[in-house]
């Protein structure tokens, strides 16, 4: 993959050394769903997208880009923002 090309969901899965069957088992979804996501026929629900990003070892922003979702204009979360959010949640 060239440096200026966006990774695909399939390439992210392969980079994580996972097969479709392995990923489907780890995510507790059918193998067809993984294939649908990779072909762009559907996108995962948000909770599954979070789990998918975790399994692939990528950010949600990278995952969204791999699915052709425009993330232009989204801010990048900083550790300071995360800490502030955690403090507010625990009050």
Short mmCIF file of N, CA, C and O in Angstrom, two decimals:
data_model
loop_
_atom_site.label_atom_id
_atom_site.label_comp_id
_atom_site.label_asym_id
_atom_site.label_seq_id
_atom_site.Cartn_x
_atom_site.Cartn_y
_atom_site.Cartn_z
N UNK A 1 0.84 -1.17 0.00
CA UNK A 1 0.00 0.00 0.00
C UNK A 1 0.89 1.24 0.00
O UNK A 1 1.83 1.34 0.77
N UNK A 2 0.59 2.18 -0.87
CA UNK A 2 1.34 3.42 -0.94
C UNK A 2 1.03 4.27 0.28
O UNK A 2 -0.06 4.19 0.84
N UNK A 3 1.97 5.12 0.67
CA UNK A 3 1.81 5.89 1.90
C UNK A 3 0.62 6.85 1.86
O UNK A 3 0.06 7.18 2.89
N UNK A 4 0.21 7.32 0.67
CA UNK A 4 -0.89 8.27 0.60
C UNK A 4 -2.25 7.58 0.43
O UNK A 4 -3.27 8.25 0.42
N UNK A 5 -2.28 6.28 0.32
CA UNK A 5 -3.53 5.55 0.19
C UNK A 5 -4.11 5.24 1.56
O UNK A 5 -3.38 4.96 2.50
N UNK A 6 -5.43 5.30 1.65
CA UNK A 6 -6.11 4.95 2.90
C UNK A 6 -6.13 3.42 3.02
O UNK A 6 -6.39 2.73 2.05
N UNK A 7 -5.89 2.92 4.23
CA UNK A 7 -6.00 1.47 4.40
C UNK A 7 -7.46 1.04 4.27
O UNK A 7 -8.37 1.81 4.54
N UNK A 8 -7.66 -0.17 3.83
CA UNK A 8 -9.00 -0.74 3.78
C UNK A 8 -9.22 -1.55 5.05
O UNK A 8 -8.26 -1.90 5.75
N UNK A 9 -10.47 -1.86 5.33
CA UNK A 9 -10.76 -2.68 6.49
C UNK A 9 -10.06 -4.04 6.36
O UNK A 9 -9.48 -4.55 7.32
N UNK A 10 -10.05 -4.58 5.15
CA UNK A 10 -9.38 -5.86 4.92
C UNK A 10 -7.89 -5.75 5.22
O UNK A 10 -7.31 -6.62 5.88
N UNK A 11 -7.25 -4.66 4.77
CA UNK A 11 -5.81 -4.52 5.03
C UNK A 11 -5.54 -4.34 6.53
O UNK A 11 -4.52 -4.83 7.03
N UNK A 12 -6.43 -3.65 7.24
CA UNK A 12 -6.26 -3.51 8.69
C UNK A 12 -6.39 -4.87 9.38
O UNK A 12 -5.63 -5.19 10.30
N UNK A 13 -7.35 -5.68 8.91
CA UNK A 13 -7.52 -7.02 9.48
C UNK A 13 -6.29 -7.88 9.22
O UNK A 13 -5.78 -8.57 10.11
N UNK A 14 -5.79 -7.81 7.99
CA UNK A 14 -4.61 -8.60 7.64
C UNK A 14 -3.38 -8.12 8.41
O UNK A 14 -2.56 -8.93 8.83
N UNK A 15 -3.27 -6.81 8.61
CA UNK A 15 -2.14 -6.25 9.37
C UNK A 15 -2.20 -6.75 10.82
O UNK A 15 -1.16 -6.89 11.46
N UNK A 16 -3.40 -7.00 11.32
CA UNK A 16 -3.57 -7.53 12.67
C UNK A 16 -3.40 -9.06 12.70
O UNK A 16 -3.60 -9.68 13.75
N UNK A 17 -3.04 -9.64 11.56
CA UNK A 17 -2.85 -11.09 11.43
C UNK A 17 -4.08 -11.88 11.84
O UNK A 17 -3.99 -12.88 12.54
N UNK A 18 -5.24 -11.41 11.37
CA UNK A 18 -6.50 -12.09 11.65
C UNK A 18 -7.16 -12.50 10.34
O UNK A 18 -7.14 -11.76 9.37
N UNK A 19 -7.76 -13.68 10.34
CA UNK A 19 -8.58 -14.11 9.21
C UNK A 19 -10.00 -13.65 9.49
O UNK A 19 -10.35 -13.29 10.62
N UNK A 20 -10.85 -13.69 8.47
CA UNK A 20 -12.25 -13.36 8.69
C UNK A 20 -12.89 -14.26 9.75
O UNK A 20 -13.58 -13.76 10.65
N UNK A 21 -12.66 -15.59 9.67
CA UNK A 21 -13.26 -16.45 10.70
C UNK A 21 -12.76 -16.13 12.12
O UNK A 21 -13.55 -16.13 13.07
N UNK A 22 -11.47 -15.83 12.26
CA UNK A 22 -10.93 -15.49 13.58
C UNK A 22 -11.57 -14.21 14.12
O UNK A 22 -11.98 -14.14 15.28
N UNK A 23 -11.65 -13.19 13.26
CA UNK A 23 -12.22 -11.92 13.68
C UNK A 23 -13.70 -12.08 14.02
O UNK A 23 -14.18 -11.52 15.01
N UNK A 24 -14.41 -12.87 13.22
CA UNK A 24 -15.84 -13.06 13.51
C UNK A 24 -16.04 -13.75 14.85
O UNK A 24 -16.95 -13.40 15.60
N UNK A 25 -15.18 -14.71 15.18
CA UNK A 25 -15.27 -15.38 16.49
C UNK A 25 -14.96 -14.40 17.62
O UNK A 25 -15.66 -14.36 18.63
N UNK A 26 -13.91 -13.62 17.45
CA UNK A 26 -13.51 -12.68 18.50
C UNK A 26 -14.56 -11.59 18.71
O UNK A 26 -14.72 -11.09 19.82
N UNK A 27 -15.26 -11.23 17.63
CA UNK A 27 -16.27 -10.18 17.71
C UNK A 27 -17.66 -10.74 18.02
O UNK A 27 -18.59 -9.99 18.26
N UNK A 28 -17.79 -12.06 17.97
CA UNK A 28 -19.07 -12.72 18.17
C UNK A 28 -20.12 -12.25 17.16
O UNK A 28 -21.26 -11.94 17.52
N UNK A 29 -19.70 -12.19 15.90
CA UNK A 29 -20.61 -11.87 14.79
C UNK A 29 -20.38 -12.91 13.70
O UNK A 29 -19.36 -13.57 13.67
N UNK A 30 -21.33 -13.03 12.81
CA UNK A 30 -21.19 -13.99 11.72
C UNK A 30 -20.11 -13.57 10.73
O UNK A 30 -19.83 -12.39 10.55
N UNK A 31 -19.50 -14.56 10.09
CA UNK A 31 -18.45 -14.29 9.12
C UNK A 31 -18.96 -13.45 7.96
O UNK A 31 -18.24 -12.63 7.40
N UNK A 32 -20.25 -13.63 7.59
CA UNK A 32 -20.81 -12.82 6.51
C UNK A 32 -20.82 -11.34 6.86
O UNK A 32 -20.66 -10.49 5.99
N UNK A 33 -21.02 -11.04 8.13
CA UNK A 33 -21.03 -9.64 8.56
C UNK A 33 -19.66 -9.02 8.35
O UNK A 33 -19.54 -7.89 7.85
N UNK A 34 -18.61 -9.75 8.68
CA UNK A 34 -17.24 -9.25 8.46
C UNK A 34 -17.04 -8.98 6.97
O UNK A 34 -16.52 -7.93 6.58
N UNK A 35 -17.45 -9.91 6.14
CA UNK A 35 -17.34 -9.74 4.69
C UNK A 35 -18.14 -8.54 4.19
O UNK A 35 -17.66 -7.78 3.34
N UNK A 36 -19.34 -8.36 4.73
CA UNK A 36 -20.16 -7.20 4.35
C UNK A 36 -19.45 -5.89 4.71
O UNK A 36 -19.45 -4.95 3.92
N UNK A 37 -18.86 -5.84 5.89
CA UNK A 37 -18.13 -4.65 6.31
C UNK A 37 -16.95 -4.40 5.38
O UNK A 37 -16.72 -3.27 4.96
N UNK A 38 -16.22 -5.46 5.05
CA UNK A 38 -15.03 -5.30 4.19
C UNK A 38 -15.40 -4.88 2.77
O UNK A 38 -14.65 -4.16 2.14
N UNK A 39 -16.55 -5.33 2.28
CA UNK A 39 -16.98 -4.95 0.93
C UNK A 39 -17.72 -3.61 0.91
O UNK A 39 -18.09 -3.12 -0.16
N UNK A 40 -17.95 -3.03 2.08
CA UNK A 40 -18.65 -1.76 2.15
C UNK A 40 -20.15 -1.88 1.97
O UNK A 40 -20.82 -0.89 1.70
N UNK A 41 -20.67 -3.09 2.12
CA UNK A 41 -22.11 -3.30 1.98
C UNK A 41 -22.88 -2.89 3.22
O UNK A 41 -24.08 -2.66 3.16
N UNK A 42 -22.19 -2.83 4.35
CA UNK A 42 -22.79 -2.33 5.58
C UNK A 42 -21.66 -1.84 6.48
O UNK A 42 -20.48 -2.09 6.21
N UNK A 43 -22.04 -1.11 7.51
CA UNK A 43 -21.05 -0.66 8.49
C UNK A 43 -21.52 -1.12 9.87
O UNK A 43 -22.72 -1.30 10.10
N UNK A 44 -20.57 -1.32 10.77
CA UNK A 44 -20.96 -1.82 12.10
C UNK A 44 -21.65 -0.76 12.93
O UNK A 44 -21.42 0.44 12.74
N UNK A 45 -22.49 -1.21 13.87
CA UNK A 45 -23.04 -0.31 14.88
C UNK A 45 -21.87 0.28 15.66
O UNK A 45 -20.77 -0.27 15.65
N UNK A 46 -22.14 1.37 16.34
CA UNK A 46 -21.06 2.06 17.04
C UNK A 46 -20.36 1.16 18.06
O UNK A 46 -19.13 1.12 18.12
N UNK A 47 -21.12 0.41 18.85
CA UNK A 47 -20.49 -0.46 19.86
C UNK A 47 -19.62 -1.53 19.20
O UNK A 47 -18.55 -1.87 19.71
N UNK A 48 -20.07 -2.02 18.07
CA UNK A 48 -19.25 -3.01 17.35
C UNK A 48 -18.04 -2.35 16.69
O UNK A 48 -16.97 -2.97 16.59
N UNK A 49 -18.19 -1.11 16.25
CA UNK A 49 -17.06 -0.39 15.67
C UNK A 49 -15.97 -0.18 16.73
O UNK A 49 -14.78 -0.33 16.44
N UNK A 50 -16.38 0.12 17.95
CA UNK A 50 -15.41 0.28 19.04
C UNK A 50 -14.68 -1.03 19.28
O UNK A 50 -13.45 -1.07 19.38
N UNK A 51 -15.43 -2.12 19.35
CA UNK A 51 -14.82 -3.44 19.55
C UNK A 51 -13.92 -3.80 18.38
O UNK A 51 -12.83 -4.36 18.57
N UNK A 52 -14.35 -3.49 17.17
CA UNK A 52 -13.55 -3.79 15.97
C UNK A 52 -12.24 -3.00 15.98
O UNK A 52 -11.17 -3.57 15.72
N UNK A 53 -12.31 -1.72 16.31
CA UNK A 53 -11.10 -0.91 16.39
C UNK A 53 -10.14 -1.49 17.43
O UNK A 53 -8.93 -1.57 17.21
N UNK A 54 -10.71 -1.93 18.55
CA UNK A 54 -9.88 -2.52 19.61
C UNK A 54 -9.21 -3.81 19.10
O UNK A 54 -8.01 -4.01 19.32
N UNK A 55 -9.97 -4.67 18.43
CA UNK A 55 -9.41 -5.93 17.91
C UNK A 55 -8.33 -5.68 16.87
O UNK A 55 -7.35 -6.43 16.80
N UNK A 56 -8.50 -4.63 16.06
CA UNK A 56 -7.54 -4.34 15.00
C UNK A 56 -6.38 -3.47 15.48
O UNK A 56 -5.41 -3.27 14.75
N UNK A 57 -6.50 -2.93 16.68
CA UNK A 57 -5.43 -2.10 17.22
C UNK A 57 -5.32 -0.75 16.54
O UNK A 57 -4.20 -0.24 16.35
N UNK A 58 -6.45 -0.17 16.15
CA UNK A 58 -6.45 1.13 15.48
C UNK A 58 -7.45 2.05 16.17
O UNK A 58 -8.30 1.61 16.94
N UNK A 59 -7.35 3.34 15.87
CA UNK A 59 -8.30 4.31 16.42
C UNK A 59 -9.62 4.21 15.65
O UNK A 59 -9.68 3.69 14.53
N UNK A 60 -10.67 4.76 16.25
CA UNK A 60 -11.96 4.81 15.56
C UNK A 60 -11.85 5.66 14.30
O UNK A 60 -12.51 5.38 13.30
N UNK A 61 -11.02 6.69 14.34
CA UNK A 61 -10.85 7.55 13.17
C UNK A 61 -10.24 6.78 12.01
O UNK A 61 -10.71 6.87 10.87
N UNK A 62 -9.21 5.98 12.28
CA UNK A 62 -8.59 5.15 11.24
C UNK A 62 -9.59 4.13 10.72
O UNK A 62 -9.70 3.91 9.51
N UNK A 63 -10.35 3.53 11.63
CA UNK A 63 -11.36 2.55 11.22
C UNK A 63 -12.40 3.20 10.32
O UNK A 63 -12.75 2.66 9.27
N UNK A 64 -12.88 4.37 10.71
CA UNK A 64 -13.88 5.08 9.89
C UNK A 64 -13.33 5.39 8.51
O UNK A 64 -14.01 5.19 7.49
N UNK A 65 -12.09 5.87 8.43
CA UNK A 65 -11.47 6.17 7.14
C UNK A 65 -11.40 4.91 6.28
O UNK A 65 -11.62 4.96 5.07
N UNK A 66 -11.09 3.77 6.90
CA UNK A 66 -10.95 2.52 6.14
C UNK A 66 -12.28 2.09 5.54
O UNK A 66 -12.31 1.34 4.58
N UNK A 67 -13.38 2.60 6.11
CA UNK A 67 -14.72 2.27 5.61
C UNK A 67 -15.26 3.36 4.70
O UNK A 67 -16.43 3.32 4.32
N UNK A 68 -14.42 4.33 4.36
CA UNK A 68 -14.82 5.38 3.45
C UNK A 68 -15.67 6.46 4.09
O UNK A 68 -16.35 7.21 3.39
N UNK A 69 -15.63 6.55 5.41
CA UNK A 69 -16.40 7.57 6.13
C UNK A 69 -15.54 8.83 6.24
O UNK A 69 -14.38 8.77 6.64
N UNK A 70 -16.12 9.97 5.87
CA UNK A 70 -15.41 11.24 5.92
C UNK A 70 -15.25 11.68 7.37
O UNK A 70 -16.25 11.91 8.06
N UNK A 71 -14.02 11.78 7.83
CA UNK A 71 -13.75 12.21 9.19
C UNK A 71 -13.10 13.59 9.22
O UNK A 71 -12.63 14.03 10.26
N UNK A 72 -13.12 14.27 8.09
CA UNK A 72 -12.55 15.61 7.99
C UNK A 72 -13.23 16.52 9.00
O UNK A 72 -14.45 16.53 9.14
N UNK A 73 -12.43 17.27 9.75
CA UNK A 73 -12.97 18.21 10.71
C UNK A 73 -13.16 17.65 12.11
O UNK A 73 -13.44 18.40 13.04
N UNK A 74 -13.02 16.33 12.28
CA UNK A 74 -13.10 15.76 13.62
C UNK A 74 -11.82 16.08 14.37
O UNK A 74 -10.73 15.97 13.81
N UNK A 75 -11.95 16.46 15.61
CA UNK A 75 -10.75 16.74 16.38
C UNK A 75 -10.12 15.44 16.83
O UNK A 75 -10.79 14.41 16.95
N UNK A 76 -8.83 15.49 17.08
CA UNK A 76 -8.13 14.36 17.65
C UNK A 76 -8.19 14.49 19.15
O UNK A 76 -7.92 15.56 19.70
N UNK A 77 -8.55 13.43 19.82
CA UNK A 77 -8.65 13.43 21.26
C UNK A 77 -7.26 13.47 21.86
O UNK A 77 -6.38 12.73 21.45
N UNK A 78 -7.06 14.34 22.83
CA UNK A 78 -5.77 14.41 23.53
C UNK A 78 -5.92 13.76 24.89
O UNK A 78 -7.03 13.60 25.41
N UNK A 79 -4.81 13.40 25.49
CA UNK A 79 -4.88 12.77 26.81
C UNK A 79 -5.47 13.73 27.83
O UNK A 79 -6.14 13.32 28.78
N UNK A 80 -5.28 15.06 27.65
CA UNK A 80 -5.87 16.04 28.55
C UNK A 80 -7.39 16.01 28.45
O UNK A 80 -8.09 16.05 29.46
N UNK A 81 -7.93 15.91 27.23
CA UNK A 81 -9.38 15.83 27.04
C UNK A 81 -9.94 14.56 27.67
O UNK A 81 -11.01 14.58 28.28
N UNK A 82 -9.22 13.47 27.53
CA UNK A 82 -9.67 12.20 28.10
C UNK A 82 -9.70 12.31 29.62
O UNK A 82 -10.67 11.91 30.26
N UNK A 83 -8.65 12.87 30.21
CA UNK A 83 -8.60 13.03 31.67
C UNK A 83 -9.74 13.91 32.16
O UNK A 83 -10.37 13.59 33.18
N UNK A 84 -10.00 15.01 31.49
CA UNK A 84 -11.09 15.91 31.87
C UNK A 84 -12.43 15.18 31.78
O UNK A 84 -13.26 15.28 32.69
N UNK A 85 -12.64 14.44 30.72
CA UNK A 85 -13.88 13.69 30.54
C UNK A 85 -14.05 12.66 31.65
O UNK A 85 -15.13 12.49 32.20
N UNK A 86 -12.97 11.97 32.00
CA UNK A 86 -13.01 10.97 33.08
C UNK A 86 -13.36 11.63 34.41
O UNK A 86 -14.14 11.10 35.18
N UNK A 87 -12.77 12.80 34.68
CA UNK A 87 -13.05 13.50 35.93
C UNK A 87 -14.52 13.90 36.00
O UNK A 87 -15.17 13.76 37.03
N UNK A 88 -15.06 14.40 34.89
CA UNK A 88 -16.46 14.83 34.86
C UNK A 88 -17.40 13.65 35.04
O UNK A 88 -18.43 13.75 35.70
N UNK A 89 -17.05 12.50 34.46
CA UNK A 89 -17.87 11.30 34.56
C UNK A 89 -17.90 10.77 35.99
O UNK A 89 -18.92 10.29 36.46
N UNK A 90 -16.78 10.88 36.70
CA UNK A 90 -16.67 10.33 38.06
C UNK A 90 -17.21 11.26 39.13
O UNK A 90 -17.21 10.90 40.30
N UNK A 91 -17.68 12.45 38.78
CA UNK A 91 -18.21 13.38 39.81
C UNK A 91 -19.66 13.13 40.06
O UNK A 91 -20.42 12.62 39.39
#
